[in-house]
């Protein structure tokens, strides 16, 4: 007679196989009916009901043109990776958000964060993803695009955040290889000491965490 451990293992394997089959069936069904329009409402029997009160559309669908969102005061900062930019929206009237301007750069915008005093930072991947990326600092309160400066960090900075006390920015650098693997930079974590005032740090404020 099989041991209890063996019976549990067989049961787990069977359950895993069933889950995989379900996932495969779902994926197959999804591929047969590709959704090409954004979901705008929730089913009537949903446990959570979400209903938009206002929308803003870039006019570009399924190309990362509105990817990461950060709220600050009455503004929304939206990463538009497709345009290597951050779109700044006025949310004074949530039912009718309007675009104020865009903060543009070169490469790919991947992430952003804004400190309580309005010091903003964008993680900007280089056009050559294996090359060092940048953190671009901006004034989130400005009436027009206002870049304060930038620092160089590791390859492909993909996510940036600011500590609760506002003293450091931390960025995850993916270090993704070239498509043909001819170059494969090391992934890293950059730690940047931030000035107390609303200003960009200098390059000597950047450190790379060792593991």
PDB file of C-alpha atoms in Angstrom:
ATOM      1  CA  UNK A   1       0.000   0.000   0.000  1.00  0.00           C
ATOM      2  CA  UNK A   2       1.468   3.410  -0.954  1.00  0.00           C
ATOM      3  CA  UNK A   3       2.706   5.581   1.878  1.00  0.00           C
ATOM      4  CA  UNK A   4       0.730   8.729   2.848  1.00  0.00           C
ATOM      5  CA  UNK A   5       3.578  10.820   1.433  1.00  0.00           C
ATOM      6  CA  UNK A   6       3.389   9.003  -1.911  1.00  0.00           C
ATOM      7  CA  UNK A   7      -0.416   9.371  -2.022  1.00  0.00           C
ATOM      8  CA  UNK A   8      -0.096  13.111  -1.375  1.00  0.00           C
ATOM      9  CA  UNK A   9       2.567  13.405  -4.093  1.00  0.00           C
ATOM     10  CA  UNK A  10       0.368  11.608  -6.641  1.00  0.00           C
ATOM     11  CA  UNK A  11      -2.613  13.782  -5.687  1.00  0.00           C
ATOM     12  CA  UNK A  12      -0.520  16.928  -6.025  1.00  0.00           C
ATOM     13  CA  UNK A  13       0.748  15.831  -9.432  1.00  0.00           C
ATOM     14  CA  UNK A  14      -2.813  15.134 -10.584  1.00  0.00           C
ATOM     15  CA  UNK A  15      -3.981  18.521  -9.316  1.00  0.00           C
ATOM     16  CA  UNK A  16      -1.069  20.259 -11.023  1.00  0.00           C
ATOM     17  CA  UNK A  17      -1.878  18.476 -14.289  1.00  0.00           C
ATOM     18  CA  UNK A  18      -5.505  19.556 -14.009  1.00  0.00           C
ATOM     19  CA  UNK A  19      -4.518  23.159 -13.371  1.00  0.00           C
ATOM     20  CA  UNK A  20      -2.117  23.115 -16.334  1.00  0.00           C
ATOM     21  CA  UNK A  21      -4.855  21.672 -18.552  1.00  0.00           C
ATOM     22  CA  UNK A  22      -7.244  24.379 -17.398  1.00  0.00           C
ATOM     23  CA  UNK A  23      -4.661  27.087 -18.059  1.00  0.00           C
ATOM     24  CA  UNK A  24      -3.974  25.645 -21.511  1.00  0.00           C
ATOM     25  CA  UNK A  25      -7.688  25.525 -22.316  1.00  0.00           C
ATOM     26  CA  UNK A  26      -8.111  29.126 -21.166  1.00  0.00           C
ATOM     27  CA  UNK A  27      -5.119  30.267 -23.209  1.00  0.00           C
ATOM     28  CA  UNK A  28      -6.447  28.460 -26.281  1.00  0.00           C
ATOM     29  CA  UNK A  29      -9.866  30.050 -25.835  1.00  0.00           C
ATOM     30  CA  UNK A  30      -8.300  33.470 -25.346  1.00  0.00           C
ATOM     31  CA  UNK A  31      -6.244  33.161 -28.517  1.00  0.00           C
ATOM     32  CA  UNK A  32      -9.399  32.341 -30.435  1.00  0.00           C
ATOM     33  CA  UNK A  33     -11.077  35.575 -29.362  1.00  0.00           C
ATOM     34  CA  UNK A  34      -8.508  38.340 -29.008  1.00  0.00           C
ATOM     35  CA  UNK A  35      -9.896  41.441 -27.310  1.00  0.00           C
ATOM     36  CA  UNK A  36      -9.018  44.536 -29.325  1.00  0.00           C
ATOM     37  CA  UNK A  37     -10.988  47.106 -27.310  1.00  0.00           C
ATOM     38  CA  UNK A  38     -10.368  48.158 -23.679  1.00  0.00           C
ATOM     39  CA  UNK A  39     -12.659  46.732 -20.984  1.00  0.00           C
ATOM     40  CA  UNK A  40     -14.898  49.558 -19.777  1.00  0.00           C
ATOM     41  CA  UNK A  41     -17.237  47.853 -17.285  1.00  0.00           C
ATOM     42  CA  UNK A  42     -17.506  44.856 -14.947  1.00  0.00           C
ATOM     43  CA  UNK A  43     -19.909  41.868 -15.043  1.00  0.00           C
ATOM     44  CA  UNK A  44     -23.098  42.255 -13.027  1.00  0.00           C
ATOM     45  CA  UNK A  45     -22.163  39.307 -10.764  1.00  0.00           C
ATOM     46  CA  UNK A  46     -18.602  40.519 -10.047  1.00  0.00           C
ATOM     47  CA  UNK A  47     -17.498  40.691  -6.396  1.00  0.00           C
ATOM     48  CA  UNK A  48     -15.876  44.055  -7.139  1.00  0.00           C
ATOM     49  CA  UNK A  49     -17.620  46.701  -9.175  1.00  0.00           C
ATOM     50  CA  UNK A  50     -15.509  49.220 -11.090  1.00  0.00           C
ATOM     51  CA  UNK A  51     -17.018  51.974 -13.162  1.00  0.00           C
ATOM     52  CA  UNK A  52     -14.902  54.710 -14.797  1.00  0.00           C
ATOM     53  CA  UNK A  53     -15.981  58.273 -14.117  1.00  0.00           C
ATOM     54  CA  UNK A  54     -13.597  59.795 -16.621  1.00  0.00           C
ATOM     55  CA  UNK A  55     -11.017  58.646 -19.164  1.00  0.00           C
ATOM     56  CA  UNK A  56      -8.040  59.912 -21.084  1.00  0.00           C
ATOM     57  CA  UNK A  57      -6.839  58.103 -24.186  1.00  0.00           C
ATOM     58  CA  UNK A  58      -3.524  58.497 -25.980  1.00  0.00           C
ATOM     59  CA  UNK A  59      -5.062  57.203 -29.202  1.00  0.00           C
ATOM     60  CA  UNK A  60      -2.525  54.365 -29.313  1.00  0.00           C
ATOM     61  CA  UNK A  61      -3.751  50.913 -28.174  1.00  0.00           C
ATOM     62  CA  UNK A  62      -1.652  47.913 -27.116  1.00  0.00           C
ATOM     63  CA  UNK A  63       1.729  49.620 -27.594  1.00  0.00           C
ATOM     64  CA  UNK A  64       2.537  50.643 -23.985  1.00  0.00           C
ATOM     65  CA  UNK A  65       1.361  54.215 -24.593  1.00  0.00           C
ATOM     66  CA  UNK A  66      -0.172  54.399 -21.088  1.00  0.00           C
ATOM     67  CA  UNK A  67       1.701  51.935 -18.912  1.00  0.00           C
ATOM     68  CA  UNK A  68       2.583  53.174 -15.398  1.00  0.00           C
ATOM     69  CA  UNK A  69       0.578  55.802 -13.494  1.00  0.00           C
ATOM     70  CA  UNK A  70       1.606  57.931 -10.514  1.00  0.00           C
ATOM     71  CA  UNK A  71      -0.775  60.362  -8.779  1.00  0.00           C
ATOM     72  CA  UNK A  72       0.569  63.589  -7.293  1.00  0.00           C
ATOM     73  CA  UNK A  73      -1.722  66.349  -6.007  1.00  0.00           C
ATOM     74  CA  UNK A  74      -4.241  66.976  -8.797  1.00  0.00           C
ATOM     75  CA  UNK A  75      -2.022  65.502 -11.492  1.00  0.00           C
ATOM     76  CA  UNK A  76      -1.481  62.081 -12.996  1.00  0.00           C
ATOM     77  CA  UNK A  77       1.922  61.209 -14.437  1.00  0.00           C
ATOM     78  CA  UNK A  78       1.586  58.470 -17.056  1.00  0.00           C
ATOM     79  CA  UNK A  79       4.511  56.572 -18.567  1.00  0.00           C
ATOM     80  CA  UNK A  80       4.160  56.548 -22.340  1.00  0.00           C
ATOM     81  CA  UNK A  81       6.866  54.044 -23.234  1.00  0.00           C
ATOM     82  CA  UNK A  82       5.819  54.075 -26.899  1.00  0.00           C
ATOM     83  CA  UNK A  83       6.772  57.777 -27.143  1.00  0.00           C
ATOM     84  CA  UNK A  84       9.723  57.723 -24.674  1.00  0.00           C
ATOM     85  CA  UNK A  85       7.788  60.228 -22.594  1.00  0.00           C
ATOM     86  CA  UNK A  86       5.764  60.866 -19.458  1.00  0.00           C
ATOM     87  CA  UNK A  87       2.373  62.439 -20.122  1.00  0.00           C
ATOM     88  CA  UNK A  88       1.171  64.858 -17.441  1.00  0.00           C
ATOM     89  CA  UNK A  89      -2.598  65.011 -16.949  1.00  0.00           C
ATOM     90  CA  UNK A  90      -4.672  67.554 -15.044  1.00  0.00           C
ATOM     91  CA  UNK A  91      -7.079  65.706 -12.728  1.00  0.00           C
ATOM     92  CA  UNK A  92      -8.733  68.768 -11.183  1.00  0.00           C
ATOM     93  CA  UNK A  93     -11.919  67.444 -12.746  1.00  0.00           C
ATOM     94  CA  UNK A  94     -11.725  63.627 -12.505  1.00  0.00           C
ATOM     95  CA  UNK A  95     -14.609  63.231 -14.936  1.00  0.00           C
ATOM     96  CA  UNK A  96     -12.660  65.060 -17.641  1.00  0.00           C
ATOM     97  CA  UNK A  97      -8.880  64.554 -17.302  1.00  0.00           C
ATOM     98  CA  UNK A  98      -6.903  66.662 -19.749  1.00  0.00           C
ATOM     99  CA  UNK A  99      -3.318  66.523 -20.932  1.00  0.00           C
ATOM    100  CA  UNK A 100      -1.100  69.411 -19.809  1.00  0.00           C
ATOM    101  CA  UNK A 101       2.149  68.438 -21.514  1.00  0.00           C
ATOM    102  CA  UNK A 102       4.691  65.646 -21.983  1.00  0.00           C
ATOM    103  CA  UNK A 103       8.176  65.256 -20.552  1.00  0.00           C
ATOM    104  CA  UNK A 104      10.130  63.706 -23.409  1.00  0.00           C
ATOM    105  CA  UNK A 105      13.477  61.969 -23.720  1.00  0.00           C
ATOM    106  CA  UNK A 106      15.309  59.457 -25.867  1.00  0.00           C
ATOM    107  CA  UNK A 107      15.091  55.718 -25.398  1.00  0.00           C
ATOM    108  CA  UNK A 108      12.242  54.051 -23.493  1.00  0.00           C
ATOM    109  CA  UNK A 109      10.501  55.430 -20.405  1.00  0.00           C
ATOM    110  CA  UNK A 110       9.887  52.509 -18.030  1.00  0.00           C
ATOM    111  CA  UNK A 111       8.906  53.848 -14.608  1.00  0.00           C
ATOM    112  CA  UNK A 112       8.555  56.997 -12.525  1.00  0.00           C
ATOM    113  CA  UNK A 113       8.143  58.239  -8.959  1.00  0.00           C
ATOM    114  CA  UNK A 114       7.409  61.612  -7.367  1.00  0.00           C
ATOM    115  CA  UNK A 115       8.580  62.806  -3.945  1.00  0.00           C
ATOM    116  CA  UNK A 116       6.210  64.669  -1.615  1.00  0.00           C
ATOM    117  CA  UNK A 117       7.788  68.029  -2.524  1.00  0.00           C
ATOM    118  CA  UNK A 118       7.374  67.442  -6.282  1.00  0.00           C
ATOM    119  CA  UNK A 119      10.817  66.096  -7.178  1.00  0.00           C
ATOM    120  CA  UNK A 120      10.042  63.579  -9.917  1.00  0.00           C
ATOM    121  CA  UNK A 121      12.258  60.884 -11.416  1.00  0.00           C
ATOM    122  CA  UNK A 122      11.889  58.846 -14.616  1.00  0.00           C
ATOM    123  CA  UNK A 123      13.720  55.574 -15.340  1.00  0.00           C
ATOM    124  CA  UNK A 124      14.835  55.887 -18.956  1.00  0.00           C
ATOM    125  CA  UNK A 125      16.197  52.909 -20.858  1.00  0.00           C
ATOM    126  CA  UNK A 126      18.764  53.687 -23.564  1.00  0.00           C
ATOM    127  CA  UNK A 127      17.843  53.116 -27.223  1.00  0.00           C
ATOM    128  CA  UNK A 128      20.471  50.358 -27.006  1.00  0.00           C
ATOM    129  CA  UNK A 129      19.021  48.389 -24.104  1.00  0.00           C
ATOM    130  CA  UNK A 130      22.427  46.917 -23.212  1.00  0.00           C
ATOM    131  CA  UNK A 131      23.939  50.376 -22.663  1.00  0.00           C
ATOM    132  CA  UNK A 132      23.744  52.238 -19.324  1.00  0.00           C
ATOM    133  CA  UNK A 133      20.381  53.845 -18.655  1.00  0.00           C
ATOM    134  CA  UNK A 134      19.485  57.131 -16.953  1.00  0.00           C
ATOM    135  CA  UNK A 135      17.394  58.592 -14.191  1.00  0.00           C
ATOM    136  CA  UNK A 136      15.901  61.883 -15.366  1.00  0.00           C
ATOM    137  CA  UNK A 137      14.730  64.287 -12.639  1.00  0.00           C
ATOM    138  CA  UNK A 138      11.919  66.792 -13.175  1.00  0.00           C
ATOM    139  CA  UNK A 139       9.705  69.316 -11.361  1.00  0.00           C
ATOM    140  CA  UNK A 140       6.262  67.757 -10.938  1.00  0.00           C
ATOM    141  CA  UNK A 141       4.711  71.127 -10.011  1.00  0.00           C
ATOM    142  CA  UNK A 142       5.892  73.016 -13.087  1.00  0.00           C
ATOM    143  CA  UNK A 143       3.450  74.523 -15.570  1.00  0.00           C
ATOM    144  CA  UNK A 144       5.576  73.233 -18.463  1.00  0.00           C
ATOM    145  CA  UNK A 145       8.140  70.432 -18.965  1.00  0.00           C
ATOM    146  CA  UNK A 146      10.979  71.175 -16.536  1.00  0.00           C
ATOM    147  CA  UNK A 147      13.882  68.717 -16.482  1.00  0.00           C
ATOM    148  CA  UNK A 148      16.236  69.347 -13.557  1.00  0.00           C
ATOM    149  CA  UNK A 149      19.042  66.993 -14.563  1.00  0.00           C
ATOM    150  CA  UNK A 150      19.962  63.341 -14.903  1.00  0.00           C
ATOM    151  CA  UNK A 151      22.359  60.642 -13.725  1.00  0.00           C
ATOM    152  CA  UNK A 152      23.624  57.473 -15.366  1.00  0.00           C
ATOM    153  CA  UNK A 153      22.690  54.089 -13.874  1.00  0.00           C
ATOM    154  CA  UNK A 154      22.891  50.440 -14.943  1.00  0.00           C
ATOM    155  CA  UNK A 155      21.602  48.847 -18.131  1.00  0.00           C
ATOM    156  CA  UNK A 156      17.841  48.881 -18.676  1.00  0.00           C
ATOM    157  CA  UNK A 157      16.494  50.671 -15.573  1.00  0.00           C
ATOM    158  CA  UNK A 158      13.019  49.163 -15.340  1.00  0.00           C
ATOM    159  CA  UNK A 159      11.581  50.316 -12.016  1.00  0.00           C
ATOM    160  CA  UNK A 160      12.377  53.303  -9.791  1.00  0.00           C
ATOM    161  CA  UNK A 161      10.990  54.282  -6.393  1.00  0.00           C
ATOM    162  CA  UNK A 162      11.739  56.851  -3.706  1.00  0.00           C
ATOM    163  CA  UNK A 163      12.161  55.966  -0.036  1.00  0.00           C
ATOM    164  CA  UNK A 164       9.442  57.035   2.416  1.00  0.00           C
ATOM    165  CA  UNK A 165      11.723  59.669   3.941  1.00  0.00           C
ATOM    166  CA  UNK A 166      12.589  61.033   0.480  1.00  0.00           C
ATOM    167  CA  UNK A 167      16.339  60.728   0.906  1.00  0.00           C
ATOM    168  CA  UNK A 168      17.122  58.091  -1.729  1.00  0.00           C
ATOM    169  CA  UNK A 169      15.888  56.831  -5.073  1.00  0.00           C
ATOM    170  CA  UNK A 170      16.310  53.102  -5.759  1.00  0.00           C
ATOM    171  CA  UNK A 171      16.291  51.722  -9.286  1.00  0.00           C
ATOM    172  CA  UNK A 172      16.237  48.118 -10.523  1.00  0.00           C
ATOM    173  CA  UNK A 173      18.424  47.716 -13.623  1.00  0.00           C
ATOM    174  CA  UNK A 174      17.388  44.567 -15.502  1.00  0.00           C
ATOM    175  CA  UNK A 175      20.562  44.142 -17.551  1.00  0.00           C
ATOM    176  CA  UNK A 176      18.744  42.390 -20.395  1.00  0.00           C
ATOM    177  CA  UNK A 177      21.022  40.854 -23.064  1.00  0.00           C
ATOM    178  CA  UNK A 178      21.110  41.796 -26.722  1.00  0.00           C
ATOM    179  CA  UNK A 179      18.755  39.771 -28.906  1.00  0.00           C
ATOM    180  CA  UNK A 180      21.693  37.737 -30.251  1.00  0.00           C
ATOM    181  CA  UNK A 181      23.367  37.561 -26.783  1.00  0.00           C
ATOM    182  CA  UNK A 182      26.465  39.255 -28.152  1.00  0.00           C
ATOM    183  CA  UNK A 183      26.267  41.610 -25.135  1.00  0.00           C
ATOM    184  CA  UNK A 184      24.838  40.590 -21.767  1.00  0.00           C
ATOM    185  CA  UNK A 185      25.169  43.332 -19.124  1.00  0.00           C
ATOM    186  CA  UNK A 186      24.859  42.443 -15.462  1.00  0.00           C
ATOM    187  CA  UNK A 187      21.637  43.279 -13.664  1.00  0.00           C
ATOM    188  CA  UNK A 188      22.056  45.666 -10.739  1.00  0.00           C
ATOM    189  CA  UNK A 189      20.374  47.898  -8.176  1.00  0.00           C
ATOM    190  CA  UNK A 190      21.254  51.591  -8.168  1.00  0.00           C
ATOM    191  CA  UNK A 191      20.908  53.706  -5.015  1.00  0.00           C
ATOM    192  CA  UNK A 192      20.922  57.466  -5.476  1.00  0.00           C
ATOM    193  CA  UNK A 193      21.216  59.940  -2.590  1.00  0.00           C
ATOM    194  CA  UNK A 194      18.743  62.775  -3.207  1.00  0.00           C
ATOM    195  CA  UNK A 195      19.241  66.437  -2.282  1.00  0.00           C
ATOM    196  CA  UNK A 196      16.925  67.928   0.350  1.00  0.00           C
ATOM    197  CA  UNK A 197      15.773  70.625  -2.093  1.00  0.00           C
ATOM    198  CA  UNK A 198      13.868  70.027  -5.327  1.00  0.00           C
ATOM    199  CA  UNK A 199      16.933  69.491  -7.512  1.00  0.00           C
ATOM    200  CA  UNK A 200      18.685  66.733  -9.415  1.00  0.00           C
ATOM    201  CA  UNK A 201      21.496  64.829  -7.691  1.00  0.00           C
ATOM    202  CA  UNK A 202      24.979  64.721  -9.196  1.00  0.00           C
ATOM    203  CA  UNK A 203      26.600  61.600 -10.617  1.00  0.00           C
ATOM    204  CA  UNK A 204      28.712  61.075  -7.502  1.00  0.00           C
ATOM    205  CA  UNK A 205      25.470  60.477  -5.546  1.00  0.00           C
ATOM    206  CA  UNK A 206      24.943  57.181  -7.439  1.00  0.00           C
ATOM    207  CA  UNK A 207      25.982  53.873  -5.884  1.00  0.00           C
ATOM    208  CA  UNK A 208      25.521  50.329  -7.169  1.00  0.00           C
ATOM    209  CA  UNK A 209      24.577  47.629  -4.675  1.00  0.00           C
ATOM    210  CA  UNK A 210      26.882  44.620  -4.641  1.00  0.00           C
ATOM    211  CA  UNK A 211      25.659  41.042  -4.108  1.00  0.00           C
TER     212      UNK A 211
END
